Tab-separated table of C-alpha atoms and ligand atoms in Angstrom:
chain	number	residue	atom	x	y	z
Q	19	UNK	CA	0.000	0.000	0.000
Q	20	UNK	CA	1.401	3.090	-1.081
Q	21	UNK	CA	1.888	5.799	1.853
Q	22	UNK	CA	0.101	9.094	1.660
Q	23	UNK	CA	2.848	11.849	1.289
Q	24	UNK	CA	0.994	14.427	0.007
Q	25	UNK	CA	-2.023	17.042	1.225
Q	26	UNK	CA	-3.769	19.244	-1.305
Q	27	UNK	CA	-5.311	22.647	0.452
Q	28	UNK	CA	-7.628	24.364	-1.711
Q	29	UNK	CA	-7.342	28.089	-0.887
Q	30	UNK	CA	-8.989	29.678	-4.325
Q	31	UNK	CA	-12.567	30.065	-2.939
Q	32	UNK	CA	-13.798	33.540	-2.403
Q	33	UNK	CA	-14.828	33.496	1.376
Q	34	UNK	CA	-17.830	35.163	0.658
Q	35	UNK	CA	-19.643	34.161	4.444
Q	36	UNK	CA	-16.664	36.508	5.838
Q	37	UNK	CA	-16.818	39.366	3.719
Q	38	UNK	CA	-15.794	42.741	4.328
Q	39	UNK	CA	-12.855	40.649	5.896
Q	40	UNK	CA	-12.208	38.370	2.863
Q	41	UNK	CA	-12.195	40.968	0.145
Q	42	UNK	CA	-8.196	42.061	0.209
Q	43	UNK	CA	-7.094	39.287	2.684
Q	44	UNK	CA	-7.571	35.614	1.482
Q	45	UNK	CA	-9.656	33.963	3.979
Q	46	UNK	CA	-7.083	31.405	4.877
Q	47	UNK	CA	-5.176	34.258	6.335
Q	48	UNK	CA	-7.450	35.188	9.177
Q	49	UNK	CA	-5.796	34.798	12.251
Q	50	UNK	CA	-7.074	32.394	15.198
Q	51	UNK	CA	-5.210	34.373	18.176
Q	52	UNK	CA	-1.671	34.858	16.514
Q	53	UNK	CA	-1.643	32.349	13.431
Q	54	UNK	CA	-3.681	32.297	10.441
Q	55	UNK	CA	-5.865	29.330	9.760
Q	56	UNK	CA	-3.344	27.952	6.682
Q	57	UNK	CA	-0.859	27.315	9.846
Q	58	UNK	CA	-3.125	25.325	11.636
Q	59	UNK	CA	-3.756	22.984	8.488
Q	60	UNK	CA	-0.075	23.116	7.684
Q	61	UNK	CA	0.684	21.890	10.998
Q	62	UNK	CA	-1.822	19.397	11.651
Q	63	UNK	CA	-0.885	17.507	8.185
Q	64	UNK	CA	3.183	17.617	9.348
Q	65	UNK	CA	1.943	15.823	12.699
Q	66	UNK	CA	0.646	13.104	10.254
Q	67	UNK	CA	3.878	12.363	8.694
Q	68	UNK	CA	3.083	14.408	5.392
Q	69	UNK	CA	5.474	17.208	4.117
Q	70	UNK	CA	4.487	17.468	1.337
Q	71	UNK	CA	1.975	20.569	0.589
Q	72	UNK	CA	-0.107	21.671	-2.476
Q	73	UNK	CA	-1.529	24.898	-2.421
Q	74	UNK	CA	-4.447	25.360	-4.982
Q	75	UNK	CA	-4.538	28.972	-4.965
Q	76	UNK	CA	-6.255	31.704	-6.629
Q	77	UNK	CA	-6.435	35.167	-8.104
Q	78	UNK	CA	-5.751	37.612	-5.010
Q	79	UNK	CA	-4.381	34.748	-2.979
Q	80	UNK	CA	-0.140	35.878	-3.545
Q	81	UNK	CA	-0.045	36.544	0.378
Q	82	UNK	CA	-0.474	33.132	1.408
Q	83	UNK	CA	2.841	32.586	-0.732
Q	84	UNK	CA	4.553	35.206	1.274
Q	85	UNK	CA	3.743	33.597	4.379
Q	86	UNK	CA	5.474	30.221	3.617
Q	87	UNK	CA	8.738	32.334	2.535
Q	88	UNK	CA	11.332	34.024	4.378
Q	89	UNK	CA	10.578	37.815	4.992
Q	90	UNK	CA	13.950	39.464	4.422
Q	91	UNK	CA	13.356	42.511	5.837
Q	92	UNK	CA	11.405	41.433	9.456
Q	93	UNK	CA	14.060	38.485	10.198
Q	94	UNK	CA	17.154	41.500	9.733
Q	95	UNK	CA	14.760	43.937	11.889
Q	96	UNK	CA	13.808	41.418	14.479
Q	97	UNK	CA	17.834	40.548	14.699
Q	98	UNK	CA	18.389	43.784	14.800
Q	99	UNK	CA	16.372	44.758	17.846
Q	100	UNK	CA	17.488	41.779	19.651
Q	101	UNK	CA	13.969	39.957	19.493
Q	102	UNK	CA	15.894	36.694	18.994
Q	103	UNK	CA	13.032	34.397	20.512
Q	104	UNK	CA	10.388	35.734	17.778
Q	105	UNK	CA	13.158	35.394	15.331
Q	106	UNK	CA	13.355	31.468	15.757
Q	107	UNK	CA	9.745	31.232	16.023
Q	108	UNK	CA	9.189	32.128	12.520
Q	109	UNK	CA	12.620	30.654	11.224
Q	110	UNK	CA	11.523	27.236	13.321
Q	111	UNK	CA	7.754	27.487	11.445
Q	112	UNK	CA	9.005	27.968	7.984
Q	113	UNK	CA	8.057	24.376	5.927
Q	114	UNK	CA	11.658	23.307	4.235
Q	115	UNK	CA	12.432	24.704	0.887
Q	116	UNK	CA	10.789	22.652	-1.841
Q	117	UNK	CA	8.283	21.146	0.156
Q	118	UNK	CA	4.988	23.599	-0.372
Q	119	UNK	CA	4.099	24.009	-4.444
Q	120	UNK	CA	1.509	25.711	-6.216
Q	121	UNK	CA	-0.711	25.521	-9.030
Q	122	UNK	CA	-3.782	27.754	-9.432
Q	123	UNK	CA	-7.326	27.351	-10.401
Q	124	UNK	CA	-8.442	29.657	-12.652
Q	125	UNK	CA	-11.905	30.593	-11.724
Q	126	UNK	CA	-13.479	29.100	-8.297
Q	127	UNK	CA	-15.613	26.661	-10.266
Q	128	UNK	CA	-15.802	24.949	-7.088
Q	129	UNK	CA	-14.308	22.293	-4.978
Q	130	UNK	CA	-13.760	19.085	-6.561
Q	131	UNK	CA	-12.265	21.418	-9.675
Q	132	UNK	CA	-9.706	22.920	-7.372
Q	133	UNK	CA	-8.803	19.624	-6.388
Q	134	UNK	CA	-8.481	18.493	-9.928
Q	135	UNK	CA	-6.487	21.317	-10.266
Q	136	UNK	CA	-3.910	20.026	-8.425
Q	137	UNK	CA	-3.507	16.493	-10.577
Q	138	UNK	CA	-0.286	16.868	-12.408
Q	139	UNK	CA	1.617	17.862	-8.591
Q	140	UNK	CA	-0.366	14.338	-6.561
Q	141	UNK	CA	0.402	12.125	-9.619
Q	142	UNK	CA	-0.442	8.511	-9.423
Q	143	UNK	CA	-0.516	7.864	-5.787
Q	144	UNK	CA	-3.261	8.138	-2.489
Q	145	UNK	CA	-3.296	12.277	-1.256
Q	146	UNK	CA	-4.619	13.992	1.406
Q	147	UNK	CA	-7.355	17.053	1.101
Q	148	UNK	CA	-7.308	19.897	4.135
Q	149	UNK	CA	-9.696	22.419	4.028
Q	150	UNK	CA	-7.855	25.138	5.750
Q	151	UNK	CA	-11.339	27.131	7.002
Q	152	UNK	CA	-11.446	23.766	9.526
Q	153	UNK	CA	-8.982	23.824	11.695
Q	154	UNK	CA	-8.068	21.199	14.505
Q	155	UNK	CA	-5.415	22.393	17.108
Q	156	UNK	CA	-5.407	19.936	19.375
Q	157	UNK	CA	-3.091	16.748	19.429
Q	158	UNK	CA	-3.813	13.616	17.402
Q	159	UNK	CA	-5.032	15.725	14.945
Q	160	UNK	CA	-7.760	14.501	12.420
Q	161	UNK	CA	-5.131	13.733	9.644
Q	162	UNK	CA	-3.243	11.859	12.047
Q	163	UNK	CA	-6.297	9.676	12.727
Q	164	UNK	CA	-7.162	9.322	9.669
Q	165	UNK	CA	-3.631	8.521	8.321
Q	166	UNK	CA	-3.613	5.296	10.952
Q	167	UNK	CA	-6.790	4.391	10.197
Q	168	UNK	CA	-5.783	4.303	6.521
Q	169	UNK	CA	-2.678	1.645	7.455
Q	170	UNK	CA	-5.832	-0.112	8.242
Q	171	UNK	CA	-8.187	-0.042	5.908
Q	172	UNK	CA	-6.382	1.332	2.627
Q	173	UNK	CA	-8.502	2.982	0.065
Q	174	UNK	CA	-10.840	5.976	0.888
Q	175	UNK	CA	-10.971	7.767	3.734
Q	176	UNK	CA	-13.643	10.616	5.433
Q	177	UNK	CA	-13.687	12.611	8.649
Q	178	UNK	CA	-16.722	12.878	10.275
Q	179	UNK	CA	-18.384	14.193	13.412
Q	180	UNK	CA	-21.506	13.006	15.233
Q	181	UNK	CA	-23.998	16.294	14.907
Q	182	UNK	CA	-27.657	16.173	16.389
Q	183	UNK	CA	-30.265	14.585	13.882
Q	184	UNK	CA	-32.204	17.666	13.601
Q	185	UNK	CA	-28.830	19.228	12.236
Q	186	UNK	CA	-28.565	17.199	8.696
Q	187	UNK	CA	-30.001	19.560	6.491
Q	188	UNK	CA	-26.921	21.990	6.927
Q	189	UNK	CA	-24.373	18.936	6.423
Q	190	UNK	CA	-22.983	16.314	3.808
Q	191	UNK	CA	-23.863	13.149	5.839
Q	192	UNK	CA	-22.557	9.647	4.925
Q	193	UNK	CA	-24.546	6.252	4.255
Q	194	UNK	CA	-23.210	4.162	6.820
Q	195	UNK	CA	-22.917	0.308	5.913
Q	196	UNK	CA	-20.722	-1.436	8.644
Q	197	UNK	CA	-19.181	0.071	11.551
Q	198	UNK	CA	-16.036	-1.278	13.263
Q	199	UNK	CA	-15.188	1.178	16.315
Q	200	UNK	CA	-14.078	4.839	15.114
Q	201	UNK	CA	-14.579	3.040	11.573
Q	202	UNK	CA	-17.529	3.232	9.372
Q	203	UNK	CA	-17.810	1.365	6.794
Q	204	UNK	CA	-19.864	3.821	3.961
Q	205	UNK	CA	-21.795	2.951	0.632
Q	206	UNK	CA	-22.039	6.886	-0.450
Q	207	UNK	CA	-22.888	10.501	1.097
Q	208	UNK	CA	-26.069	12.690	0.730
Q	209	UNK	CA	-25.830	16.595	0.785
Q	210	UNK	CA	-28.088	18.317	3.227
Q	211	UNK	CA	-30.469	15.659	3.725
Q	212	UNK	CA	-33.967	16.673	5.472
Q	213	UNK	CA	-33.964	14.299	9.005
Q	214	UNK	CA	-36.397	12.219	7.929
Q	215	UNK	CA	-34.263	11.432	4.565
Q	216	UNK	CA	-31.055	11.175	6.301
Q	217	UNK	CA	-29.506	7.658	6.500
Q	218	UNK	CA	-27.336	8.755	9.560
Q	219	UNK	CA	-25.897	12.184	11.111
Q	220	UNK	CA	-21.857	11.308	10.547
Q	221	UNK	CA	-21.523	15.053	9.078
Q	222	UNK	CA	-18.367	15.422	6.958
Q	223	UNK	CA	-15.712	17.427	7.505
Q	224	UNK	CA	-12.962	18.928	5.354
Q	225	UNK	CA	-10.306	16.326	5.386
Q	226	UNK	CA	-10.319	13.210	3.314
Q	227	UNK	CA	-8.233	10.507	2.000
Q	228	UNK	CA	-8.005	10.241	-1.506
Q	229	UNK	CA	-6.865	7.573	-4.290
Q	230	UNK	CA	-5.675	9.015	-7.297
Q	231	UNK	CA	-8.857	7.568	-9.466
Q	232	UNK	CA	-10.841	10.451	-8.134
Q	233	UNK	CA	-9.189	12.830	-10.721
Q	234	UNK	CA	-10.667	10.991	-13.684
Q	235	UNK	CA	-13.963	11.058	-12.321
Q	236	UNK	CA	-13.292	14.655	-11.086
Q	237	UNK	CA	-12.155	15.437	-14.926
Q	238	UNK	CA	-15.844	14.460	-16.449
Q	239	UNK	CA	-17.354	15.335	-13.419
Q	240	UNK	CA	-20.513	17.930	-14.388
Q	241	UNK	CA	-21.826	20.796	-12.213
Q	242	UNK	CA	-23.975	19.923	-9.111
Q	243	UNK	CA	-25.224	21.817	-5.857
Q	244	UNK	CA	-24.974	25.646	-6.225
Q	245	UNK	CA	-23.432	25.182	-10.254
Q	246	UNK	CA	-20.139	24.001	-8.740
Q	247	UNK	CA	-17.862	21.083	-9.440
Q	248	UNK	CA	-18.921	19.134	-6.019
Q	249	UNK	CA	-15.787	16.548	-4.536
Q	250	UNK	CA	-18.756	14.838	-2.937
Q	251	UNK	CA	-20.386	14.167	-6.481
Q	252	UNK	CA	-17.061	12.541	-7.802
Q	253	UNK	CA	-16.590	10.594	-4.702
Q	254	UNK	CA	-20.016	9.410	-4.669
Q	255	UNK	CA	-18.518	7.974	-8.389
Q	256	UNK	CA	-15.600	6.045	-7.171
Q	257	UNK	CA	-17.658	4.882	-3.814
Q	258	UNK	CA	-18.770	2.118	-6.894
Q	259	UNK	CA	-15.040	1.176	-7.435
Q	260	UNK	CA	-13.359	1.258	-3.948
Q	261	UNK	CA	-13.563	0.963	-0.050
Q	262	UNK	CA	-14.854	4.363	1.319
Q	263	UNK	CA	-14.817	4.590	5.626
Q	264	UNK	CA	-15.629	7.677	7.462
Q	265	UNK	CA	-13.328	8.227	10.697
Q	266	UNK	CA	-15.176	9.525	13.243
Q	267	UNK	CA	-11.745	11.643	14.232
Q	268	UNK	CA	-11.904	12.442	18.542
Q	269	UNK	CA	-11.615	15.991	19.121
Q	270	UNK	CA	-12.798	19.819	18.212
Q	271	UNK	CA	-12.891	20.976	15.191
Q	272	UNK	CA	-13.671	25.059	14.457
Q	273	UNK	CA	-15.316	26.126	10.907
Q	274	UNK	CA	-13.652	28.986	10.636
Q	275	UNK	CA	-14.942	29.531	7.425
Q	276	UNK	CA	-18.497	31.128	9.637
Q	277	UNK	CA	-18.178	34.300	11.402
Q	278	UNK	CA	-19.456	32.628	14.434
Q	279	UNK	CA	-16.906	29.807	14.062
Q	280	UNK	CA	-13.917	31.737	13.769
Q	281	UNK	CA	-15.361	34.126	17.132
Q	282	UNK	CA	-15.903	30.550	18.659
Q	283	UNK	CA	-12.457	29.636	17.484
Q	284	UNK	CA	-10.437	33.139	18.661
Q	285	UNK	CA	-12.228	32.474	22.477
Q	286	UNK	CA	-12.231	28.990	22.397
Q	287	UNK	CA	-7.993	29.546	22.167
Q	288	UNK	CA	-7.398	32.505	23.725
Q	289	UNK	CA	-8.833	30.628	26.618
Q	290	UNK	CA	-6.396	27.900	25.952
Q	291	UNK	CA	-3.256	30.206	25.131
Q	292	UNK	CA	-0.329	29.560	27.847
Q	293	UNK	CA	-0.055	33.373	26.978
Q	294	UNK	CA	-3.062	34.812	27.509
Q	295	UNK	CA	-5.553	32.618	28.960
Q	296	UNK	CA	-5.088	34.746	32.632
Q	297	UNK	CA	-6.117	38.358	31.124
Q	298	UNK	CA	-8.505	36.977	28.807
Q	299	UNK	CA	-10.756	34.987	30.712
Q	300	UNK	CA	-10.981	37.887	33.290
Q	301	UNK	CA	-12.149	39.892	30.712
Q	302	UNK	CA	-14.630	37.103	29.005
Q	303	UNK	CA	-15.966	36.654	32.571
Q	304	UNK	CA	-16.894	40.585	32.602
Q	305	UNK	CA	-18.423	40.763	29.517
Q	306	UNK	CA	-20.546	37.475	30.181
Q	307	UNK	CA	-21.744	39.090	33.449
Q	308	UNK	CA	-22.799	42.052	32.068
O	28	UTP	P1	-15.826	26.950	0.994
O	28	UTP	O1	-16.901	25.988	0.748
O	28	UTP	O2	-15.697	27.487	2.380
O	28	UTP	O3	-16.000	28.145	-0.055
O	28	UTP	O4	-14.471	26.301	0.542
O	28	UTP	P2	-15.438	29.610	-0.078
O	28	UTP	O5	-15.685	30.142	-1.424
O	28	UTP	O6	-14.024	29.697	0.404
O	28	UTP	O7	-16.288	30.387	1.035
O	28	UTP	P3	-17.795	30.918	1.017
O	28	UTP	O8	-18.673	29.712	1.079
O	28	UTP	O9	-17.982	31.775	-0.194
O	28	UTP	O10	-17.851	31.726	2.281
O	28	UTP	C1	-13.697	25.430	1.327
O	28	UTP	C2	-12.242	25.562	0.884
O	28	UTP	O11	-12.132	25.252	-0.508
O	28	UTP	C3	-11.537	26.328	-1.217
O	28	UTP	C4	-11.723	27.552	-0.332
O	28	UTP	O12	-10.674	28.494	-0.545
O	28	UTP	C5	-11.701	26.981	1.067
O	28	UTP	O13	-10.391	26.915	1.580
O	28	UTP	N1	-12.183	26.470	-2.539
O	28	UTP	C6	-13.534	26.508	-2.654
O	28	UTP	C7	-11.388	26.562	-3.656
O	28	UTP	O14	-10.132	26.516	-3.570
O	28	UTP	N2	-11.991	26.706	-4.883
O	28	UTP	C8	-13.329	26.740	-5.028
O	28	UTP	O15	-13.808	26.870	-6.183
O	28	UTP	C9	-14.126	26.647	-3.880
């Protein structure tokens, strides 16, 4: 079984739940207490053993390329002024040359087509997909999970989360068929199902397992929901050819990609931050009071 070395982050999409934010700052830039959400994703994939990062990126997009580069000027400034602990900080987070490439989409035609997009750089072997508006800071991350469970099971490979049955309308949900622990078994996925339609309430959530088949079903693969190229349509395909399992991955995940979720996200943190978890729950405590 070949390993999975490789995680394609889509980062072309317009952010449009977000705007005024989003419209001269890519979305994957907003910061959760003092790192953007592309660090996060970045991070959580390295835990999992993979180095390797593909950034489908877009038109307006350039700073996220800044961010995984040296930045001449700061690192001499920061030297400079004797703020050598910063200076490793950012030196220490910097991915190793060669290891993050780039191709862009075009025109944000949707998901699956930005992770067609990146075809030519995953080549002929299994790939992992973060969306970088979920974010997971906690330790195992959901790649991590997912990348055991796939030493398991081979094939595909979704995260999901348990939401309340009520919830399904808002969610892609799977069609469970056997499940084995954290391990379900799955013979497809239904967007947004009404309740009473749903077959269970395993929501999924932006990370996946891929094999490279996807891409020619993802190449043919028509419009769907909201006249985008859907992932989900295009996995539903291959779901007739191969093993799918959703991972039901332990822990919090934030949608950033919400203004509510990122708020939930910055408090949820800042409560957690060795830094400033003292000042900042005095002053959440206040404000919840009042
Ligand atoms: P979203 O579904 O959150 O879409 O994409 P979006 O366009 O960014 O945001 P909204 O819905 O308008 O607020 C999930 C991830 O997939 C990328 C996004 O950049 C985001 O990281 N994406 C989405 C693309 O790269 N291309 C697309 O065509 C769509």
């Amino acid at each position: 079984m070949k390993p999975v070395r490789k995680v394609v982050i889509p980062v072309a999409g317009l952010g449009t739940r977000v705007l005024p934010a989003t419209k001269s700052i890519p979305k994957e830039l907003l910061p959760v207490v003092d790192r953007p959400l592309i660090d996060y994703v970045v991070a959580e994939a390295r835990e999992a053993g993979i180095d390797d990062v593909i950034l489908v990126t877009g038109r307006g997009k350039g700073a996220i390329e800044e961010y995984f580069d040296h930045a001449f000027e700061l690192e001499a400034t920061l030297a400079a002024k004797g703020k050598n602990d910063v200076l490793a900080a950012l030196k220490a987070a910097l991915p190793k040359a060669g290891t993050v490439s780039y191709t862009r989409q075009q025109a944000p035609l949707g998901l699956g087509h930005a992770v067609w997009c990146a075809r030519a750089l995953v080549g002929d072997e299994p790939f992992a997909v973060s969306l970088p508006d979920e974010i997971v800071p906690e330790r195992p991350g959901f790649l991590k999970q997912m990348v055991d469970a796939y030493a398991q099971t081979g094939g595909n490979i979704v995260a999901v989360e348990e939401v309340p049955p009520e919830e399904t309308s808002k969610y892609g949900v799977i069609a469970p068929k056997a499940r084995k622990g954290e391990l379900i078994e799955m013979t497809g996925m239904v967007e947004k199902p009404a309740p009473k339609d749903a077959p269970s309430n395993f929501r999924i959530i932006g990370r996946y397992i891929l094999q490279p088949e996807i891409f020619a079903l993802l190449e043919k693969q028509e419009r769907g929901a909201g006249g985008e190229i859907q992932l989900t349509d295009s996995m539903n395909a291959l779901v007739r050819e191969q093993t799918f399992h959703a991972c039901l991955c332990k822990g919090v995940i934030h949608d950033c990609g919400s203004k509510l979720g990122w708020l939930q996200a910055n408090v949820d943190l800042g409560l957690k931050s060795p830094e400033l978890s003292q000042a900042f729950r005095k002053f959440v405590e206040t404000r919840v009071k009042d």
